[in-house]
Amino acid sequence: MTYAGLDIGTSGCKVAVYDLEGNIIFQASRKYNVQGKEGIYEINPMEVLSQIKSVLKEVGNNCPKPIDAVAIASLGESIVILDENDYCLINSMVVGDQRGIEEVKQLIAAMGKKQILDITGLPPSEMYGLPKYMWINNHTNAIKKAKSIMFYEDYIGYILTGKKVVSYSSASRSMAFDIEKKQWSKKLLSHAGIQASQMSTPREAGTIIGTILPAIAKELDLHPHMQVVVGGHDQSCAALGSGLSKLNVGECGMGTCEFMFVMLPHAQKTSYMIKNGLTCVPYVLPDKYLTSTMVTTCGNLKNWGIGTVLNKVKAESENKDIDFFTYIDSLIDKKETSILLLPQFGSSGNPDIDYGAFGTITGLTIHTKVEEIYQAILEGIAFNMLLGYETIQEQGGRIKTMICTGGGSKSKLNLQMRADIFNMDVATINSEESGTLGCAILAATATNAFSNIQDAIDHMVHIKDLYRPNSTRQKYYHDKFIKFKELYKKMHNFI
């Protein structure tokens, strides 16, 4: 028996097919274009659909075994608006699009931050869906003409089955979903001129939506009895695929942005969460909630360093035919420096979310080596994540082990640094595709291949490496983190 995960991201989609031991049998991916500039960033739903069909057809034609069930993960906030003929009325805004800034101010003025948090579990922000939907309603006729308003998760589920069903975790990204009643908030939707009837039916992750439509199965060469299962928001599915199922385990996705997810002992909605930008969102596990902390510039900040001050080091690694990251890790391993860096180069995450922030580098001398600046980037990201984690601890979220996924988790030095700075075990998993693996876990459990999700995790998620805190580095990082917090207080809002 085989189970698949379809992960729909901002700039591409991928499918991975798994056996019951979590081994990848077949995988494929496609890219699509992000359009726009200067605060306007969009994807075309028809192009996305075309690429998703293409990747599914490749799986149908080439996967050695037929797929029994598939679940879908997708990017949050972005919506597909369809008219009565299922014609797409508008492109989808994606991460980085700044439309909605004024609308979130209007929403806060009308309802107040605490009331919005009490309903949605989200501190109001333009990064979530509703302010962007308000902008669409204020500037276009798309919502007025819409028969269906869907996230990419339920849109593709609709294409495959003809049924409109969305997960709680995706619905919560709208900032218009009541996370405890598990239903759309008519009051919040009304601010964007949206009727609840235009939205898909919310359901628990791991619920079977239905069997693939015969015509679609034929078009894509997929198993005619393949079941389609409710998946979730891509970050929640990635957390599940990393094995996050216990209160004392957290998951950290190290990519373009870095997110750390921690399970809360119960749903929480406090003024402290508003102040520190903390969320309380439905997880893909029944009646479980996640909170998170993030740093928004990680991958881009590393690329900035590589493309500016580290050109010489990059050339050296190429001349020696050594992978750049392996080479620079060898240059900074076990080094101690006086350099401190605030990683908010253009935007910042928790505890002070700000999309117009500026970064800081201090502690430089004429003897500073360029690789030490890269070390400061890694340390600064980790310190900023720890700053956010301290606010999570105030809400009762405490972990003993951090499971790391994504590109940043390929660096052993980065992982050991994280273990030393957080003073906890850091682990990686065998699979590099935690998002699709999380979906496969949901699909397999929904179709009774496993008795429950924990049973599926035990069979399909496997720890690869474990990094324990190094006591010899504790004082260096402890003292430096104290200085980092002082620098953060002084410089976060300096410009």
Short mmCIF file of C-alpha atoms in Angstrom, two decimals:
data_model
loop_
_atom_site.label_atom_id
_atom_site.label_comp_id
_atom_site.label_asym_id
_atom_site.label_seq_id
_atom_site.Cartn_x
_atom_site.Cartn_y
_atom_site.Cartn_z
CA MET A 1 0.00 0.00 0.00
CA THR A 2 1.27 3.47 -0.87
CA TYR A 3 0.31 6.94 0.32
CA ALA A 4 1.14 10.32 -1.13
CA GLY A 5 1.52 13.89 0.01
CA LEU A 6 1.02 16.85 -2.31
CA ASP A 7 2.70 20.00 -1.01
CA ILE A 8 1.64 23.24 -2.73
CA GLY A 9 4.03 26.08 -1.97
CA THR A 10 4.50 29.70 -2.97
CA SER A 11 6.71 29.03 -6.00
CA GLY A 12 6.34 25.33 -6.64
CA CYS A 13 4.60 22.06 -5.84
CA LYS A 14 5.89 18.58 -5.11
CA VAL A 15 4.50 15.09 -4.64
CA ALA A 16 6.15 12.26 -2.73
CA VAL A 17 4.79 8.71 -2.55
CA TYR A 18 5.61 6.64 0.57
CA ASP A 19 5.38 3.07 1.75
CA LEU A 20 4.26 2.23 5.30
CA GLU A 21 7.83 2.54 6.63
CA GLY A 22 8.18 6.13 5.45
CA ASN A 23 10.41 5.31 2.49
CA ILE A 24 9.93 7.44 -0.64
CA ILE A 25 8.89 5.29 -3.60
CA PHE A 26 8.59 8.12 -6.10
CA GLN A 27 8.71 11.90 -6.10
CA ALA A 28 8.33 14.74 -8.56
CA SER A 29 8.09 18.53 -8.50
CA ARG A 30 7.21 21.54 -10.61
CA LYS A 31 7.87 25.28 -10.42
CA TYR A 32 5.59 28.21 -11.24
CA ASN A 33 6.08 31.95 -11.40
CA VAL A 34 5.63 34.52 -8.66
CA GLN A 35 4.58 37.75 -10.38
CA GLY A 36 4.94 41.36 -9.30
CA LYS A 37 7.28 43.67 -7.42
CA GLU A 38 7.41 46.49 -4.86
CA GLY A 39 4.95 45.04 -2.39
CA ILE A 40 2.69 43.20 -4.86
CA TYR A 41 3.35 39.47 -5.21
CA GLU A 42 0.94 37.02 -6.83
CA ILE A 43 0.61 33.58 -8.35
CA ASN A 44 -1.79 32.65 -11.14
CA PRO A 45 -4.17 29.85 -9.99
CA MET A 46 -4.50 28.50 -13.52
CA GLU A 47 -0.73 28.18 -13.87
CA VAL A 48 -0.55 26.53 -10.44
CA LEU A 49 -3.34 24.10 -11.37
CA SER A 50 -1.59 23.25 -14.64
CA GLN A 51 1.67 22.44 -12.86
CA ILE A 52 -0.09 20.41 -10.16
CA LYS A 53 -1.86 18.35 -12.82
CA SER A 54 1.47 17.91 -14.60
CA VAL A 55 3.23 16.64 -11.49
CA LEU A 56 0.33 14.32 -10.59
CA LYS A 57 0.32 12.93 -14.13
CA GLU A 58 4.05 12.23 -13.87
CA VAL A 59 3.35 10.29 -10.68
CA GLY A 60 0.46 8.47 -12.34
CA ASN A 61 2.60 7.48 -15.31
CA ASN A 62 5.82 6.59 -13.52
CA CYS A 63 5.21 5.61 -9.89
CA PRO A 64 5.82 1.83 -9.66
CA LYS A 65 2.79 1.32 -7.40
CA PRO A 66 -0.70 2.86 -7.51
CA ILE A 67 -1.52 5.43 -4.82
CA ASP A 68 -4.17 4.36 -2.32
CA ALA A 69 -4.71 7.80 -0.79
CA VAL A 70 -3.34 11.33 -0.94
CA ALA A 71 -3.56 14.35 1.38
CA ILE A 72 -2.75 17.94 0.46
CA ALA A 73 -0.74 20.62 2.23
CA SER A 74 -0.73 24.18 0.95
CA LEU A 75 0.57 27.67 1.54
CA GLY A 76 -1.50 29.73 3.95
CA GLU A 77 -3.62 32.87 3.44
CA SER A 78 -3.62 32.72 -0.38
CA ILE A 79 -7.05 32.12 -1.89
CA VAL A 80 -8.57 31.08 -5.20
CA ILE A 81 -11.80 32.90 -6.07
CA LEU A 82 -14.11 31.14 -8.55
CA ASP A 83 -17.33 32.25 -10.22
CA GLU A 84 -20.37 30.03 -10.84
CA ASN A 85 -18.62 28.47 -13.84
CA ASP A 86 -15.46 27.73 -11.82
CA TYR A 87 -13.63 30.49 -13.70
CA CYS A 88 -10.82 32.06 -11.69
CA LEU A 89 -11.56 35.74 -11.07
CA ILE A 90 -8.26 37.03 -9.67
CA ASN A 91 -4.66 36.07 -8.97
CA SER A 92 -3.66 34.94 -5.48
CA MET A 93 -1.62 37.16 -3.17
CA VAL A 94 1.37 35.39 -1.58
CA VAL A 95 3.86 36.02 1.21
CA GLY A 96 5.49 39.44 0.92
CA ASP A 97 2.45 41.13 -0.62
CA GLN A 98 1.85 44.29 1.39
CA ARG A 99 -1.76 44.89 0.47
CA GLY A 100 -3.97 44.80 3.55
CA ILE A 101 -1.89 47.05 5.81
CA GLU A 102 -4.56 49.76 5.99
CA GLU A 103 -7.34 47.18 6.18
CA VAL A 104 -5.90 45.53 9.29
CA LYS A 105 -5.91 48.94 10.97
CA GLN A 106 -9.59 49.30 10.06
CA LEU A 107 -10.32 45.84 11.41
CA ILE A 108 -8.58 46.58 14.71
CA ALA A 109 -10.46 49.86 15.02
CA ALA A 110 -13.78 48.07 14.46
CA MET A 111 -13.26 45.04 16.72
CA GLY A 112 -10.14 45.45 18.82
CA LYS A 113 -7.11 43.16 18.89
CA LYS A 114 -8.31 41.05 21.82
CA GLN A 115 -11.68 40.16 20.29
CA ILE A 116 -10.00 39.09 17.07
CA LEU A 117 -7.52 36.95 19.03
CA ASP A 118 -10.33 35.43 21.11
CA ILE A 119 -12.07 34.21 17.97
CA THR A 120 -9.16 33.29 15.71
CA GLY A 121 -6.17 32.65 17.99
CA LEU A 122 -4.21 35.15 15.88
CA PRO A 123 -2.83 38.55 16.85
CA PRO A 124 -4.12 40.82 14.05
CA SER A 125 -1.62 41.26 11.22
CA GLU A 126 -1.62 41.96 7.50
CA MET A 127 0.28 38.69 7.03
CA TYR A 128 -2.98 36.76 7.54
CA GLY A 129 -5.83 36.45 5.10
CA LEU A 130 -8.72 38.67 6.16
CA PRO A 131 -7.09 42.10 5.64
CA LYS A 132 -6.06 40.97 2.15
CA TYR A 133 -9.60 39.74 1.42
CA MET A 134 -10.85 43.15 2.58
CA TRP A 135 -8.47 44.79 0.11
CA ILE A 136 -9.79 42.56 -2.68
CA ASN A 137 -13.37 43.48 -1.81
CA ASN A 138 -12.52 47.19 -1.66
CA HIS A 139 -10.69 47.26 -4.99
CA THR A 140 -12.26 44.54 -7.17
CA ASN A 141 -15.59 42.81 -7.83
CA ALA A 142 -14.11 39.33 -7.35
CA ILE A 143 -15.68 38.54 -3.97
CA LYS A 144 -19.05 39.95 -5.04
CA LYS A 145 -19.04 37.65 -8.09
CA ALA A 146 -17.62 34.63 -6.25
CA LYS A 147 -19.44 31.36 -5.85
CA SER A 148 -16.44 29.75 -4.13
CA ILE A 149 -13.52 31.14 -2.14
CA MET A 150 -10.91 28.49 -1.39
CA PHE A 151 -7.38 27.96 -0.20
CA TYR A 152 -5.15 25.91 -2.48
CA GLU A 153 -5.65 22.86 -0.26
CA ASP A 154 -9.41 22.72 -0.77
CA TYR A 155 -9.19 24.05 -4.34
CA ILE A 156 -7.12 21.07 -5.48
CA GLY A 157 -9.25 18.77 -3.34
CA TYR A 158 -12.26 20.16 -5.21
CA ILE A 159 -10.61 19.57 -8.58
CA LEU A 160 -9.87 15.96 -7.60
CA THR A 161 -13.20 15.06 -5.93
CA GLY A 162 -15.77 17.75 -6.72
CA LYS A 163 -16.18 18.40 -2.97
CA LYS A 164 -15.22 21.59 -1.11
CA VAL A 165 -13.61 20.66 2.21
CA VAL A 166 -10.85 22.51 4.04
CA SER A 167 -8.77 21.64 7.11
CA TYR A 168 -9.04 23.57 10.35
CA SER A 169 -5.34 24.48 10.16
CA SER A 170 -5.67 26.06 6.70
CA ALA A 171 -8.95 27.79 7.58
CA SER A 172 -7.31 29.37 10.61
CA ARG A 173 -4.85 31.24 8.37
CA SER A 174 -7.77 33.35 7.12
CA MET A 175 -8.01 35.19 10.45
CA ALA A 176 -11.77 34.64 10.05
CA PHE A 177 -12.14 31.16 11.57
CA ASP A 178 -13.38 30.42 15.08
CA ILE A 179 -10.76 27.97 16.31
CA GLU A 180 -12.81 26.60 19.21
CA LYS A 181 -16.23 26.38 17.53
CA LYS A 182 -14.45 25.05 14.42
CA GLN A 183 -16.54 27.18 12.10
CA TRP A 184 -16.29 30.34 10.04
CA SER A 185 -16.81 33.58 11.93
CA LYS A 186 -19.61 35.35 10.07
CA LYS A 187 -18.77 38.54 11.92
CA LEU A 188 -15.17 38.58 10.71
CA LEU A 189 -15.99 37.44 7.17
CA SER A 190 -18.52 40.25 6.85
CA HIS A 191 -15.70 42.81 7.01
CA ALA A 192 -14.55 41.48 3.62
CA GLY A 193 -18.06 41.10 2.23
CA ILE A 194 -17.75 37.30 2.34
CA GLN A 195 -20.59 34.90 3.12
CA ALA A 196 -19.81 31.67 4.98
CA SER A 197 -21.59 29.82 2.17
CA GLN A 198 -18.84 30.93 -0.22
CA MET A 199 -16.23 29.13 1.88
CA SER A 200 -15.45 25.40 1.97
CA THR A 201 -16.71 23.16 4.78
CA PRO A 202 -14.12 22.93 7.59
CA ARG A 203 -13.14 19.42 8.68
CA GLU A 204 -10.54 17.70 10.86
CA ALA A 205 -7.26 16.77 9.20
CA GLY A 206 -7.23 13.10 8.27
CA THR A 207 -10.90 13.04 7.23
CA ILE A 208 -11.64 11.31 3.93
CA ILE A 209 -13.07 13.82 1.44
CA GLY A 210 -13.95 11.26 -1.20
CA THR A 211 -12.75 9.19 -4.14
CA ILE A 212 -11.03 10.84 -7.09
CA LEU A 213 -13.43 11.71 -9.91
CA PRO A 214 -13.31 9.14 -12.74
CA ALA A 215 -12.57 11.77 -15.40
CA ILE A 216 -9.69 13.24 -13.37
CA ALA A 217 -8.29 9.79 -12.58
CA LYS A 218 -8.27 9.03 -16.30
CA GLU A 219 -6.76 12.40 -17.23
CA LEU A 220 -3.93 12.04 -14.71
CA ASP A 221 -3.48 8.26 -14.96
CA LEU A 222 -4.12 7.89 -11.22
CA HIS A 223 -5.68 4.92 -9.42
CA PRO A 224 -9.47 5.16 -10.00
CA HIS A 225 -10.16 4.27 -6.36
CA MET A 226 -7.62 6.70 -4.86
CA GLN A 227 -8.98 8.42 -1.77
CA VAL A 228 -8.43 12.14 -1.16
CA VAL A 229 -7.93 13.08 2.49
CA VAL A 230 -8.05 16.39 4.35
CA GLY A 231 -4.49 17.65 4.83
CA GLY A 232 -3.61 21.04 6.25
CA HIS A 233 -1.53 24.19 6.27
CA ASP A 234 1.92 23.34 4.93
CA GLN A 235 3.75 24.28 8.12
CA SER A 236 1.43 22.14 10.27
CA CYS A 237 1.86 19.17 7.94
CA ALA A 238 5.64 19.62 8.04
CA ALA A 239 5.50 19.61 11.84
CA LEU A 240 3.57 16.33 11.76
CA GLY A 241 6.02 14.88 9.24
CA SER A 242 8.86 15.68 11.62
CA GLY A 243 7.14 13.69 14.37
CA LEU A 244 5.66 16.52 16.43
CA SER A 245 3.00 14.82 18.58
CA LYS A 246 4.06 15.49 22.17
CA LEU A 247 4.14 18.58 24.37
CA ASN A 248 7.87 18.25 25.11
CA VAL A 249 8.94 18.13 21.43
CA GLY A 250 9.14 21.14 19.10
CA GLU A 251 9.70 21.41 15.36
CA CYS A 252 11.87 24.01 13.65
CA GLY A 253 11.70 24.51 9.89
CA MET A 254 14.92 26.14 8.70
CA GLY A 255 14.23 27.65 5.30
CA THR A 256 13.77 31.09 3.76
CA CYS A 257 12.02 31.93 7.00
CA GLU A 258 12.50 29.95 10.19
CA PHE A 259 9.49 28.76 12.18
CA MET A 260 9.54 26.87 15.46
CA PHE A 261 6.31 25.16 16.47
CA VAL A 262 5.44 24.12 20.01
CA MET A 263 2.26 22.42 21.18
CA LEU A 264 0.30 24.29 23.83
CA PRO A 265 -1.25 22.39 26.76
CA HIS A 266 -4.60 23.97 25.81
CA ALA A 267 -6.03 26.78 23.67
CA GLN A 268 -4.76 30.14 24.94
CA LYS A 269 -5.73 33.70 24.04
CA THR A 270 -4.05 36.29 26.22
CA SER A 271 -3.00 39.92 25.86
CA TYR A 272 0.58 38.70 26.34
CA MET A 273 0.23 36.80 23.04
CA ILE A 274 -0.80 39.98 21.22
CA LYS A 275 2.16 41.85 22.65
CA ASN A 276 4.61 39.16 21.55
CA GLY A 277 2.99 38.14 18.26
CA LEU A 278 2.21 34.60 19.45
CA THR A 279 -0.45 32.50 17.75
CA CYS A 280 -2.75 29.72 18.92
CA VAL A 281 -3.81 27.70 15.89
CA PRO A 282 -5.42 24.29 15.35
CA TYR A 283 -2.90 21.55 14.72
CA VAL A 284 -3.49 18.61 12.39
CA LEU A 285 -3.89 16.42 15.50
CA PRO A 286 -7.44 16.40 16.95
CA ASP A 287 -8.10 19.14 19.53
CA LYS A 288 -4.44 20.13 19.71
CA TYR A 289 -3.09 23.64 19.28
CA LEU A 290 0.23 25.06 18.18
CA THR A 291 2.01 28.29 18.82
CA SER A 292 5.10 29.43 17.00
CA THR A 293 7.97 31.85 16.87
CA MET A 294 9.70 32.93 13.69
CA VAL A 295 12.60 34.82 12.19
CA THR A 296 11.64 36.13 8.76
CA THR A 297 15.00 36.71 7.05
CA CYS A 298 17.02 33.52 7.57
CA GLY A 299 17.64 32.11 4.10
CA ASN A 300 17.73 35.53 2.46
CA LEU A 301 20.14 36.85 5.10
CA LYS A 302 22.55 33.97 4.52
CA ASN A 303 22.35 34.60 0.78
CA TRP A 304 23.03 38.30 1.38
CA GLY A 305 26.16 37.41 3.32
CA ILE A 306 27.33 34.97 0.66
CA GLY A 307 26.68 37.47 -2.14
CA THR A 308 28.42 40.41 -0.47
CA VAL A 309 31.12 39.93 2.17
CA LEU A 310 31.75 36.23 1.51
CA ASN A 311 32.62 36.32 -2.19
CA LYS A 312 36.25 35.47 -1.50
CA VAL A 313 35.36 32.53 0.73
CA LYS A 314 32.94 31.23 -1.89
CA ALA A 315 35.66 31.43 -4.54
CA GLU A 316 38.07 29.58 -2.25
CA SER A 317 35.56 26.76 -1.72
CA GLU A 318 35.03 26.46 -5.48
CA ASN A 319 38.77 26.39 -6.18
CA LYS A 320 39.16 23.60 -3.62
CA ASP A 321 36.08 21.81 -5.00
CA ILE A 322 34.45 21.81 -1.55
CA ASP A 323 30.80 22.56 -0.88
CA PHE A 324 30.59 26.18 0.30
CA PHE A 325 28.62 25.46 3.47
CA THR A 326 30.92 22.60 4.45
CA TYR A 327 33.92 24.84 3.84
CA ILE A 328 32.70 27.84 5.81
CA ASP A 329 31.52 25.65 8.67
CA SER A 330 35.11 24.36 8.96
CA LEU A 331 36.39 27.95 9.20
CA ILE A 332 34.12 28.96 12.09
CA ASP A 333 33.86 25.69 14.04
CA LYS A 334 34.38 26.32 17.77
CA LYS A 335 35.30 29.99 17.21
CA GLU A 336 34.33 32.67 19.73
CA THR A 337 33.85 36.25 18.57
CA SER A 338 32.63 39.59 19.92
CA ILE A 339 30.34 40.18 16.91
CA LEU A 340 26.61 40.50 17.50
CA LEU A 341 24.01 40.66 14.73
CA LEU A 342 20.29 41.43 14.76
CA PRO A 343 18.94 39.41 11.81
CA GLN A 344 16.02 41.72 10.99
CA PHE A 345 17.40 42.87 7.61
CA GLY A 346 14.17 44.31 6.19
CA SER A 347 11.68 42.53 8.43
CA SER A 348 11.52 40.90 11.83
CA GLY A 349 9.62 38.09 13.45
CA ASN A 350 8.79 37.45 17.10
CA PRO A 351 8.62 38.93 19.59
CA ASP A 352 8.16 42.20 17.62
CA ILE A 353 6.78 41.43 14.17
CA ASP A 354 7.68 44.32 11.89
CA TYR A 355 7.84 44.35 8.08
CA GLY A 356 9.95 47.49 7.96
CA ALA A 357 12.70 46.61 10.44
CA PHE A 358 16.44 47.15 10.05
CA GLY A 359 19.29 44.87 11.06
CA THR A 360 22.39 45.65 13.11
CA ILE A 361 25.97 44.36 13.16
CA THR A 362 28.25 45.39 16.01
CA GLY A 363 31.55 44.28 17.52
CA LEU A 364 33.59 44.60 14.32
CA THR A 365 37.28 45.47 14.26
CA ILE A 366 39.86 45.86 11.51
CA HIS A 367 40.90 42.29 12.34
CA THR A 368 37.42 40.81 11.80
CA LYS A 369 37.38 37.99 9.26
CA VAL A 370 34.51 37.77 6.83
CA GLU A 371 33.61 34.24 7.92
CA GLU A 372 33.06 35.60 11.42
CA ILE A 373 30.23 37.74 10.02
CA TYR A 374 28.63 34.57 8.69
CA GLN A 375 29.04 33.01 12.13
CA ALA A 376 27.30 36.06 13.60
CA ILE A 377 24.43 35.54 11.15
CA LEU A 378 23.93 31.96 12.36
CA GLU A 379 24.22 33.00 16.00
CA GLY A 380 21.92 35.99 15.52
CA ILE A 381 19.18 33.85 13.96
CA ALA A 382 19.48 31.32 16.80
CA PHE A 383 19.47 34.04 19.49
CA ASN A 384 16.41 35.69 17.95
CA MET A 385 14.63 32.32 17.89
CA LEU A 386 15.54 31.79 21.53
CA LEU A 387 14.15 35.24 22.35
CA GLY A 388 10.87 34.15 20.80
CA TYR A 389 10.94 30.79 22.56
CA GLU A 390 11.26 32.56 25.91
CA THR A 391 7.88 34.19 25.24
CA ILE A 392 6.38 30.77 24.42
CA GLN A 393 7.66 29.46 27.74
CA GLU A 394 5.67 32.20 29.48
CA GLN A 395 2.55 30.62 27.92
CA GLY A 396 3.39 27.16 29.21
CA GLY A 397 5.02 25.78 26.07
CA ARG A 398 8.21 23.96 27.06
CA ILE A 399 10.20 21.45 25.06
CA LYS A 400 13.16 19.16 25.67
CA THR A 401 13.87 18.22 22.07
CA MET A 402 13.84 20.30 18.89
CA ILE A 403 13.44 18.46 15.57
CA CYS A 404 14.93 20.50 12.72
CA THR A 405 13.98 20.27 9.06
CA GLY A 406 14.69 22.30 5.91
CA GLY A 407 17.85 23.54 4.26
CA GLY A 408 19.43 24.93 7.43
CA SER A 409 19.26 21.50 9.07
CA LYS A 410 21.86 20.14 6.63
CA SER A 411 24.63 21.96 8.52
CA LYS A 412 25.96 19.93 11.46
CA LEU A 413 27.60 23.05 12.86
CA ASN A 414 24.29 24.96 12.75
CA LEU A 415 22.50 22.12 14.54
CA GLN A 416 25.14 21.80 17.24
CA MET A 417 25.04 25.57 17.69
CA ARG A 418 21.28 25.38 18.15
CA ALA A 419 21.62 22.60 20.75
CA ASP A 420 24.22 24.64 22.66
CA ILE A 421 22.28 27.92 22.55
CA PHE A 422 18.90 26.38 23.48
CA ASN A 423 20.50 23.91 25.92
CA MET A 424 18.38 21.05 24.58
CA ASP A 425 18.64 18.05 22.30
CA VAL A 426 18.35 18.79 18.58
CA ALA A 427 17.39 16.05 16.14
CA THR A 428 16.99 15.58 12.40
CA ILE A 429 14.90 13.02 10.54
CA ASN A 430 15.71 10.76 7.59
CA SER A 431 13.16 12.35 5.27
CA GLU A 432 13.98 15.70 3.69
CA GLU A 433 10.31 16.15 2.74
CA SER A 434 8.54 16.51 6.08
CA GLY A 435 5.55 18.30 4.51
CA THR A 436 4.69 15.52 2.10
CA LEU A 437 5.48 12.93 4.78
CA GLY A 438 3.02 14.59 7.16
CA CYS A 439 0.35 14.39 4.46
CA ALA A 440 1.15 10.72 3.81
CA ILE A 441 0.76 10.02 7.54
CA LEU A 442 -2.70 11.59 7.46
CA ALA A 443 -3.66 9.68 4.31
CA ALA A 444 -2.48 6.34 5.68
CA THR A 445 -4.22 6.82 9.03
CA ALA A 446 -7.48 7.96 7.40
CA THR A 447 -7.66 4.76 5.36
CA ASN A 448 -6.91 2.54 8.40
CA ALA A 449 -3.40 1.51 7.42
CA PHE A 450 -2.55 2.50 11.01
CA SER A 451 -4.68 2.46 14.14
CA ASN A 452 -3.93 6.13 14.91
CA ILE A 453 -1.57 8.97 13.98
CA GLN A 454 0.97 8.15 16.70
CA ASP A 455 1.19 4.61 15.32
CA ALA A 456 1.81 6.08 11.86
CA ILE A 457 4.50 8.42 13.20
CA ASP A 458 6.24 5.53 14.96
CA HIS A 459 6.41 3.60 11.68
CA MET A 460 7.07 6.39 9.17
CA VAL A 461 9.19 9.04 10.97
CA HIS A 462 12.77 8.06 11.81
CA ILE A 463 15.35 10.11 13.70
CA LYS A 464 18.58 10.46 11.72
CA ASP A 465 21.01 12.39 13.94
CA LEU A 466 20.89 13.68 17.51
CA TYR A 467 22.90 16.64 18.81
CA ARG A 468 23.28 17.16 22.55
CA PRO A 469 24.35 20.41 24.27
CA ASN A 470 28.10 20.85 24.60
CA SER A 471 28.88 22.06 28.12
CA THR A 472 32.16 23.64 27.03
CA ARG A 473 30.25 26.15 24.85
CA GLN A 474 27.54 27.01 27.37
CA LYS A 475 29.19 30.02 29.00
CA TYR A 476 30.14 31.61 25.66
CA TYR A 477 26.60 31.42 24.33
CA HIS A 478 24.95 32.28 27.66
CA ASP A 479 26.99 35.47 28.03
CA LYS A 480 26.54 36.40 24.38
CA PHE A 481 22.77 35.90 24.53
CA ILE A 482 22.55 38.33 27.46
CA LYS A 483 24.38 40.91 25.33
CA PHE A 484 22.14 40.07 22.36
CA LYS A 485 19.02 40.83 24.39
CA GLU A 486 20.46 44.16 25.47
CA LEU A 487 21.35 45.03 21.87
CA TYR A 488 17.85 44.01 20.77
CA LYS A 489 16.24 46.34 23.31
CA LYS A 490 18.38 49.26 22.20
CA MET A 491 18.41 48.75 18.44
CA HIS A 492 15.19 46.95 17.38
CA ASN A 493 13.33 50.22 16.78
CA PHE A 494 16.32 52.53 16.42
CA ILE A 495 15.59 53.58 12.83
#
